[in-house]
Amino acid sequence: MMKLVKQYKVLWFLLLMFLGTLTISKCSYRGDDERRSAQYYYRGRPMFSRAFSSSLLSNKVASSIVLPVFGNVYPRGFYYVLMHIGEPPRPYFLDPDTGSDLTWLQCDAPCVHCTRAPHPLYKPSNDLIHSRDPLCAAVQPEYYKLESPEQCDYEVEYADGGSSLGVLLKDSVSFNLTDGHRSSPRVAIGCGYDQIPGPSHHPLDGVLGLGKGKISIVSQLSDQGVTRNVVGHCLSGQGGGYMFFGDNIYDSSRLDWTPMSRQHSKHYSPGFAELMYARKTTEVENLFVVFDSGSSYTYFASQAYHALISLMTRDLYKTSLKDAIDDDTLPVCWKGKRPFKSVRDVRKYFKPLALSFEDGGRSAPQFDIPPENYLIISVKGSVCLGILNGTEVGLQNYNIIGDISMQDKVVVYDNEKDRIGWAPAHCDKIPKGKAVT
């Protein structure tokens, strides 16, 4: 992607006039920092805050932030949240992504290449982050020791081939807290002036990075004492839902918890799991699992995927369901004698799945995936499998739990205690109290 930087050198001087002296450098998130993991309907990655009164600061970590979520897995193909950024605050639709760290907006700096978006391009602040700032090291570690301190440039690439090139700066993000106060911390975000959309691109204003890194908005809010270093979401199977920062939105005693993997600390991963089918072992083990809200669908590595297809084919052989070869909504679809209207119409034909994790040799709670959490009904009335072959799209041996399999569950990524929790929930009801019901 270095070619892109050189190609637009003239346009960089326009950016120079607007934002200040230029330092040409590049960082690419690959491997552990890749976000987009789908080809089909992918949605799918010490701050200075405003002055608070001492009494408000003392209550900060006891409060939380709740944001409504819009969209669905199908037919829209993605979820998004509304954020208010800048001074004065302006609305933007962002892709909430636990699979990446950097929050960025399509930016009029001016824009070299921006995609269609629901709102006018973000007008950047002039509060540039210098290349020696620790936050710059989080997006371009290989360039962190550069001598030129004027600004911090970034390039983030995603697994579907999409990318964003831009500059890091600080701006205000406005939130309503659950304690009744309003907060507008200044956080580091990316001013993305050159976007290359991947094949699964969706028309949003940018990405809300919810990962574990220092540049993640989750970490920044925690560093400033606004909320604890906890993020979670509850995605409704009927569409919509909510996400939250902080730990007083749910009752932790009602969630199933499993530790995050210490060997794969860049991901929200419980480590390795065994695939269960119809509540029985499949003998498909050692599946490395990652929770990723940036993927609309779930992905299994080739071995697990083909084992699942084989089991389903065996069970569906004597039913009235037939391969829907004329329906290309997803790679595997079936049709009945008449079009289906909902997953309830076909639930009897499909078995529940689960991922069984290990906790130091002890059996940890299972992550259940009922038929509603791995099937969709297409516009043609077919039932389609929302679990795809991740190896075919370049995910190697990663097994991605995407939005479809997290629907109607509250899922919590607790970075304070390095654990992931989940429980069934009514995600169409945005909580106003302390516990999810």
Coordinates of C-alpha atoms in Angstrom, one line a residue:
M1 CA 0.0 0.0 0.0
M2 CA 3.0 2.3 0.0
K3 CA 2.3 3.0 -3.6
L4 CA -0.9 4.9 -2.5
V5 CA 1.2 7.2 -0.4
K6 CA 3.5 8.1 -3.3
Q7 CA 0.7 8.3 -5.8
Y8 CA -1.1 11.1 -3.9
K9 CA 1.9 13.1 -2.9
V10 CA 0.6 16.2 -4.6
L11 CA -2.7 15.9 -2.8
W12 CA -0.8 15.5 0.5
F13 CA 0.4 19.1 0.1
L14 CA -3.3 20.1 0.2
L15 CA -3.6 18.2 3.4
L16 CA -0.4 19.9 4.6
M17 CA -2.0 23.3 4.1
F18 CA -5.0 22.3 6.1
L19 CA -3.5 20.2 8.9
G20 CA 0.2 21.2 9.2
T21 CA 3.6 19.7 8.4
L22 CA 3.5 16.3 6.8
T23 CA 5.4 13.2 7.8
I24 CA 5.0 10.4 5.2
S25 CA 4.8 7.0 6.8
K26 CA 2.6 4.0 6.8
C27 CA 1.2 1.4 9.0
S28 CA -0.8 -1.7 8.0
Y29 CA -2.8 -3.8 10.3
R30 CA -2.4 -7.4 9.2
G31 CA -2.6 -10.8 10.8
D32 CA -3.6 -10.3 14.4
D33 CA -5.1 -6.8 13.6
E34 CA -7.2 -7.7 10.7
R35 CA -10.8 -6.9 11.0
R36 CA -13.0 -7.8 8.0
S37 CA -13.4 -11.5 7.8
A38 CA -16.3 -11.9 5.4
Q39 CA -16.9 -11.8 1.7
Y40 CA -20.6 -12.2 2.1
Y41 CA -22.5 -9.4 3.8
Y42 CA -19.6 -8.4 6.0
R43 CA -20.5 -5.4 8.3
G44 CA -19.3 -6.9 7.9
R45 CA -11.4 -2.5 14.5
P46 CA -3.0 9.5 28.5
M47 CA -5.8 11.5 26.9
F48 CA -6.8 15.0 27.7
S49 CA -10.4 15.3 28.5
R50 CA -12.7 18.2 29.4
A51 CA -12.5 19.5 32.9
F52 CA -14.9 17.8 35.3
S53 CA -15.9 18.7 38.8
S54 CA -14.2 16.6 41.4
S55 CA -17.5 15.0 42.4
L56 CA -18.2 14.0 38.8
L57 CA -14.7 12.6 38.3
S58 CA -15.1 10.4 41.5
N59 CA -18.3 8.9 40.0
K60 CA -16.9 8.3 36.5
V61 CA -15.9 4.7 36.7
A62 CA -19.3 3.9 38.4
S63 CA -21.1 5.0 35.3
S64 CA -21.7 3.5 31.8
I65 CA -22.6 4.5 28.3
V66 CA -25.4 2.8 26.3
L67 CA -25.8 3.3 22.6
P68 CA -28.7 2.1 20.4
V69 CA -27.6 -0.3 17.6
F70 CA -29.4 -0.2 14.2
G71 CA -29.4 -2.7 11.3
N72 CA -29.5 -6.5 11.0
V73 CA -27.6 -9.5 9.7
Y74 CA -30.0 -10.0 6.9
P75 CA -31.1 -8.4 4.6
R76 CA -29.3 -5.2 5.5
G77 CA -26.1 -7.1 6.2
F78 CA -24.6 -5.0 9.0
Y79 CA -25.2 -3.2 12.3
Y80 CA -24.2 0.4 13.1
V81 CA -24.3 2.9 15.9
L82 CA -24.9 6.7 15.9
M83 CA -22.0 8.7 17.4
H84 CA -21.8 12.5 17.8
I85 CA -18.3 13.8 17.2
G86 CA -16.7 17.2 16.9
E87 CA -17.3 20.8 18.1
P88 CA -20.1 21.3 17.7
P89 CA -21.1 17.6 17.7
R90 CA -22.2 16.2 14.4
P91 CA -23.8 12.8 13.8
Y92 CA -22.0 9.9 12.1
F93 CA -22.9 6.2 11.6
L94 CA -20.1 3.9 12.6
D95 CA -19.4 0.2 12.2
P96 CA -19.0 -1.2 15.8
D97 CA -16.0 -3.6 15.5
T98 CA -14.5 -5.6 18.3
G99 CA -12.0 -7.0 15.7
S100 CA -10.0 -3.8 15.3
D101 CA -8.8 -1.0 17.5
L102 CA -8.8 2.3 15.5
T103 CA -11.8 4.5 15.3
W104 CA -11.8 6.5 12.0
L105 CA -14.1 8.7 10.0
Q106 CA -14.2 9.5 6.3
C107 CA -12.6 12.9 6.4
D108 CA -12.6 16.1 4.3
A109 CA -8.9 16.9 4.6
P110 CA -9.5 17.1 1.6
C111 CA -10.6 13.6 0.7
V112 CA -8.6 11.8 -2.0
H113 CA -11.0 8.8 -2.2
C114 CA -14.1 8.5 0.0
T115 CA -17.0 6.2 -0.5
R116 CA -20.7 7.0 -0.4
A117 CA -21.7 7.8 3.2
P118 CA -25.0 8.8 5.0
H119 CA -23.5 12.1 6.3
P120 CA -21.3 14.9 5.1
L121 CA -17.6 14.1 5.5
Y122 CA -16.0 14.8 8.9
K123 CA -14.3 18.2 9.2
P124 CA -11.1 17.5 11.1
S125 CA -9.9 19.4 14.1
N126 CA -6.4 20.8 14.1
D127 CA -5.5 18.9 17.2
L128 CA -2.9 16.6 15.5
I129 CA -1.3 13.8 17.4
H130 CA 2.5 13.9 17.0
S131 CA 4.4 10.8 15.9
R132 CA 6.1 10.6 19.4
D133 CA 2.8 10.3 21.2
P134 CA 2.3 6.9 22.8
L135 CA -1.0 6.7 20.9
C136 CA 0.8 6.9 17.6
A137 CA 2.9 3.9 18.6
A138 CA -0.4 2.0 18.8
V139 CA -1.2 2.5 15.1
Q140 CA 2.3 2.6 13.6
P141 CA 4.8 0.9 16.0
E142 CA 7.4 0.4 13.3
Y143 CA 7.5 4.2 12.7
Y144 CA 7.3 5.2 16.4
K145 CA 10.9 6.3 16.6
L146 CA 10.9 8.6 13.6
E147 CA 12.6 11.9 14.1
S148 CA 9.8 14.0 12.6
P149 CA 7.3 14.7 15.3
E150 CA 4.7 16.8 13.4
Q151 CA 1.9 14.2 12.9
C152 CA 1.0 10.6 13.1
D153 CA -0.1 8.9 9.9
Y154 CA -1.8 5.6 9.7
E155 CA -2.9 3.0 7.2
V156 CA -5.2 0.2 8.3
E157 CA -6.0 -2.7 6.0
Y158 CA -8.8 -5.2 6.6
A159 CA -9.2 -8.9 5.7
D160 CA -11.6 -8.2 2.9
G161 CA -9.1 -6.0 1.1
G162 CA -10.5 -2.7 2.2
S163 CA -8.3 0.0 3.7
S164 CA -8.2 3.5 5.2
L165 CA -5.3 5.9 5.0
G166 CA -5.2 9.0 7.1
V167 CA -3.8 11.0 10.0
L168 CA -4.4 10.7 13.7
L169 CA -5.9 13.6 15.7
K170 CA -8.0 14.3 18.8
D171 CA -11.6 15.5 18.9
S172 CA -14.6 15.5 21.2
V173 CA -17.0 12.6 21.3
S174 CA -20.3 13.3 23.1
F175 CA -22.0 10.7 25.3
N176 CA -24.9 10.6 27.7
L177 CA -23.9 8.6 30.8
T178 CA -26.2 6.3 32.7
D179 CA -25.7 8.5 35.9
G180 CA -27.5 11.3 34.1
H181 CA -24.4 13.4 33.3
R182 CA -23.1 14.2 29.8
S183 CA -19.4 13.7 28.9
S184 CA -17.4 15.0 25.9
P185 CA -13.9 13.5 26.3
R186 CA -11.3 14.2 23.6
V187 CA -10.2 11.0 22.1
A188 CA -7.8 9.9 19.3
I189 CA -9.5 9.1 16.0
G190 CA -8.4 8.7 12.5
C191 CA -9.1 11.3 9.8
G192 CA -9.4 8.9 6.8
Y193 CA -8.9 10.8 3.6
D194 CA -8.2 7.8 1.3
Q195 CA -10.5 4.7 1.5
I196 CA -10.4 1.6 -0.7
P197 CA -13.6 -0.3 -0.2
G198 CA -13.5 -4.1 0.0
P199 CA -16.1 -6.3 -1.7
S200 CA -18.2 -6.3 1.5
H201 CA -18.2 -2.5 1.9
H202 CA -21.3 -0.9 3.4
P203 CA -22.2 2.8 3.2
L204 CA -21.2 4.1 6.6
D205 CA -19.2 7.1 7.8
G206 CA -16.4 5.0 9.4
V207 CA -15.5 2.4 11.9
L208 CA -15.8 2.3 15.7
G209 CA -12.8 0.4 16.9
L210 CA -13.7 -1.6 20.0
G211 CA -10.6 -3.9 20.3
K212 CA -8.2 -4.4 23.2
G213 CA -5.4 -2.0 22.0
K214 CA -4.4 1.3 23.6
I215 CA -5.9 3.3 20.7
S216 CA -9.3 1.6 21.0
I217 CA -12.0 3.9 22.2
V218 CA -12.8 1.4 25.0
S219 CA -9.2 1.8 26.3
Q220 CA -9.3 5.6 25.9
L221 CA -12.5 6.0 27.9
S222 CA -11.1 3.9 30.6
D223 CA -7.8 5.8 30.7
Q224 CA -9.7 9.0 31.1
G225 CA -11.9 7.6 33.9
V226 CA -15.1 7.9 32.0
T227 CA -16.0 4.2 32.1
R228 CA -14.3 1.0 33.1
N229 CA -12.4 -1.0 30.4
V230 CA -15.4 -3.1 29.5
V231 CA -17.5 -3.1 26.3
G232 CA -20.4 -5.3 25.3
H233 CA -23.3 -5.6 22.9
C234 CA -26.7 -7.1 22.6
L235 CA -27.8 -7.7 19.0
S236 CA -31.5 -8.5 18.4
G237 CA -32.4 -11.2 15.9
Q238 CA -35.3 -8.9 14.9
G239 CA -32.8 -6.1 14.1
G240 CA -31.3 -3.3 16.2
G241 CA -30.1 -3.8 19.8
Y242 CA -27.6 -1.9 21.9
M243 CA -24.0 -1.7 22.9
F244 CA -22.4 -0.3 26.0
F245 CA -19.2 0.9 27.7
G246 CA -18.8 0.1 31.4
D247 CA -19.8 -2.6 33.8
N248 CA -23.0 -1.6 35.5
I249 CA -25.3 -2.5 32.6
Y250 CA -25.4 -6.2 33.3
D251 CA -25.6 -8.6 36.2
S252 CA -22.3 -10.5 36.1
S253 CA -23.6 -13.3 38.2
R254 CA -26.1 -14.2 35.4
L255 CA -23.4 -14.5 32.7
D256 CA -21.3 -17.5 31.7
W257 CA -17.7 -16.4 31.8
T258 CA -14.5 -17.8 30.3
P259 CA -11.0 -16.3 30.4
M260 CA -9.5 -14.5 27.5
S261 CA -6.6 -16.3 25.9
R262 CA -3.2 -15.0 27.1
Q263 CA -1.4 -16.5 24.2
H264 CA -3.6 -14.5 21.7
S265 CA -3.9 -11.2 23.6
K266 CA -4.7 -9.0 20.6
H267 CA -8.0 -10.7 20.1
Y268 CA -11.2 -11.1 22.1
S269 CA -10.6 -14.9 22.2
P270 CA -11.4 -17.6 24.7
G271 CA -8.7 -19.7 23.1
F272 CA -9.5 -23.2 21.7
A273 CA -12.8 -25.0 21.5
E274 CA -14.4 -28.2 20.5
L275 CA -17.4 -28.2 18.1
M276 CA -20.5 -29.8 19.4
Y277 CA -23.4 -30.9 17.2
A278 CA -26.8 -32.0 18.5
R279 CA -25.3 -31.8 22.0
K280 CA -22.7 -34.5 21.1
T281 CA -19.1 -34.2 20.4
T282 CA -18.0 -34.1 16.7
E283 CA -14.3 -34.8 17.7
V284 CA -13.4 -31.6 15.9
E285 CA -11.2 -30.0 18.5
N286 CA -8.5 -27.3 18.9
L287 CA -10.6 -24.6 17.1
F288 CA -9.1 -21.2 17.7
V289 CA -12.0 -18.9 18.3
V290 CA -12.3 -15.2 18.1
F291 CA -15.4 -13.0 18.9
D292 CA -15.7 -10.4 16.2
S293 CA -18.7 -8.0 15.9
G294 CA -17.1 -6.7 12.6
S295 CA -18.3 -9.9 10.8
S296 CA -22.0 -10.3 10.1
Y297 CA -21.6 -14.1 9.7
T298 CA -19.7 -16.8 11.5
Y299 CA -16.7 -18.5 9.9
F300 CA -15.3 -22.0 10.6
A301 CA -11.9 -23.1 9.4
S302 CA -12.0 -25.7 6.7
Q303 CA -12.0 -28.9 8.9
A304 CA -14.8 -27.7 11.1
Y305 CA -16.8 -26.3 8.2
H306 CA -16.7 -29.5 6.2
A307 CA -17.5 -31.6 9.2
L308 CA -20.5 -29.5 9.9
I309 CA -21.7 -29.7 6.2
S310 CA -21.3 -33.4 6.3
L311 CA -23.4 -33.8 9.5
M312 CA -26.1 -31.5 8.1
T313 CA -26.2 -33.3 4.8
R314 CA -26.7 -36.6 6.6
D315 CA -29.6 -35.2 8.7
L316 CA -31.3 -33.4 5.8
Y317 CA -31.1 -36.3 3.4
K318 CA -34.5 -37.8 4.4
T319 CA -36.3 -34.5 4.7
S320 CA -38.2 -32.4 2.1
L321 CA -35.3 -29.9 1.9
K322 CA -33.3 -29.8 -1.3
D323 CA -30.3 -27.8 -2.3
A324 CA -31.3 -24.4 -3.6
I325 CA -28.8 -24.1 -6.4
D326 CA -30.6 -21.2 -7.9
D327 CA -30.2 -19.1 -4.7
D328 CA -26.8 -17.4 -4.3
T329 CA -27.6 -15.4 -1.2
L330 CA -25.0 -17.5 0.7
P331 CA -22.8 -20.4 -0.4
V332 CA -25.2 -23.1 1.0
C333 CA -29.0 -22.8 0.8
W334 CA -31.9 -25.2 0.9
K335 CA -35.4 -24.9 -0.4
G336 CA -38.7 -26.6 0.6
K337 CA -41.9 -27.3 -1.3
R338 CA -42.9 -23.7 -0.8
P339 CA -41.0 -20.6 0.3
F340 CA -40.2 -20.3 4.0
K341 CA -41.1 -17.2 5.9
S342 CA -39.0 -17.5 9.1
V343 CA -36.4 -19.8 10.7
R344 CA -39.3 -21.2 12.9
D345 CA -40.6 -22.9 9.7
V346 CA -37.4 -25.0 9.4
R347 CA -36.1 -25.2 12.9
K348 CA -37.2 -28.9 13.3
Y349 CA -34.8 -29.9 10.5
F350 CA -31.7 -28.5 12.1
K351 CA -29.7 -29.3 15.2
P352 CA -28.2 -27.0 17.9
L353 CA -24.5 -26.3 17.8
A354 CA -22.1 -25.3 20.5
L355 CA -18.5 -24.4 21.1
S356 CA -17.1 -26.0 24.2
F357 CA -14.1 -24.1 25.6
E358 CA -11.4 -25.4 28.0
D359 CA -10.2 -23.5 31.0
G360 CA -6.9 -24.9 32.2
G361 CA -8.0 -28.5 31.7
R362 CA -11.4 -27.8 33.3
S363 CA -14.6 -27.6 31.2
A364 CA -15.7 -24.0 30.7
P365 CA -19.3 -22.9 29.8
Q366 CA -20.4 -23.7 26.3
F367 CA -21.3 -21.0 23.7
D368 CA -24.6 -22.3 22.4
I369 CA -25.5 -21.6 18.7
P370 CA -29.2 -22.6 18.1
P371 CA -30.5 -22.8 14.5
E372 CA -31.8 -19.2 14.8
N373 CA -28.1 -18.2 15.3
Y374 CA -26.7 -19.8 12.2
L375 CA -29.6 -19.7 9.7
I376 CA -31.3 -17.0 7.6
I377 CA -34.3 -17.0 5.3
S378 CA -33.4 -15.4 2.0
V379 CA -35.6 -13.1 0.0
K380 CA -36.3 -16.1 -2.3
G381 CA -37.7 -18.1 0.7
S382 CA -34.7 -20.4 1.0
V383 CA -33.0 -21.3 4.3
C384 CA -29.3 -20.5 4.1
L385 CA -26.4 -21.4 6.3
G386 CA -24.9 -18.4 8.0
I387 CA -21.7 -20.2 8.8
L388 CA -19.1 -19.9 6.0
N389 CA -15.7 -21.5 5.2
G390 CA -13.2 -19.1 6.6
T391 CA -10.2 -20.8 5.1
E392 CA -11.5 -20.1 1.6
V393 CA -11.6 -16.3 2.3
G394 CA -8.1 -16.2 3.8
L395 CA -8.8 -16.6 7.6
Q396 CA -6.5 -19.6 7.8
N397 CA -7.3 -21.5 11.0
Y398 CA -9.3 -18.7 12.7
N399 CA -12.9 -19.5 13.7
I400 CA -14.9 -16.3 13.9
I401 CA -18.0 -15.9 15.9
G402 CA -19.9 -13.3 14.0
D403 CA -23.0 -11.2 14.6
I404 CA -25.4 -13.9 13.5
S405 CA -24.3 -16.3 16.3
M406 CA -24.3 -13.5 18.9
Q407 CA -27.9 -12.5 18.3
D408 CA -30.2 -12.3 21.3
K409 CA -27.3 -12.6 23.7
V410 CA -25.6 -10.0 25.8
V411 CA -21.9 -10.5 25.1
V412 CA -19.4 -8.7 27.4
Y413 CA -15.7 -8.2 26.8
D414 CA -14.3 -7.4 30.3
N415 CA -10.8 -6.1 29.9
E416 CA -10.6 -5.3 33.6
K417 CA -10.7 -9.0 34.5
D418 CA -9.6 -10.5 31.1
R419 CA -12.7 -12.5 30.5
I420 CA -15.6 -12.8 28.0
G421 CA -19.1 -13.5 29.2
W422 CA -22.5 -14.1 27.6
A423 CA -26.1 -14.9 28.4
P424 CA -29.5 -15.0 26.7
A425 CA -31.1 -11.5 26.6
H426 CA -34.0 -9.5 25.2
C427 CA -31.8 -7.3 23.0
D428 CA -34.7 -5.3 21.6
K429 CA -35.1 -3.6 25.1
I430 CA -32.4 -1.0 25.8
P431 CA -31.6 -1.3 29.5
K432 CA -32.1 1.7 31.8
G433 CA -31.2 0.0 35.0
K434 CA -28.2 -2.1 36.1
A435 CA -29.1 -5.5 34.8
V436 CA -29.9 -6.9 31.4
T437 CA -33.3 -8.7 31.5

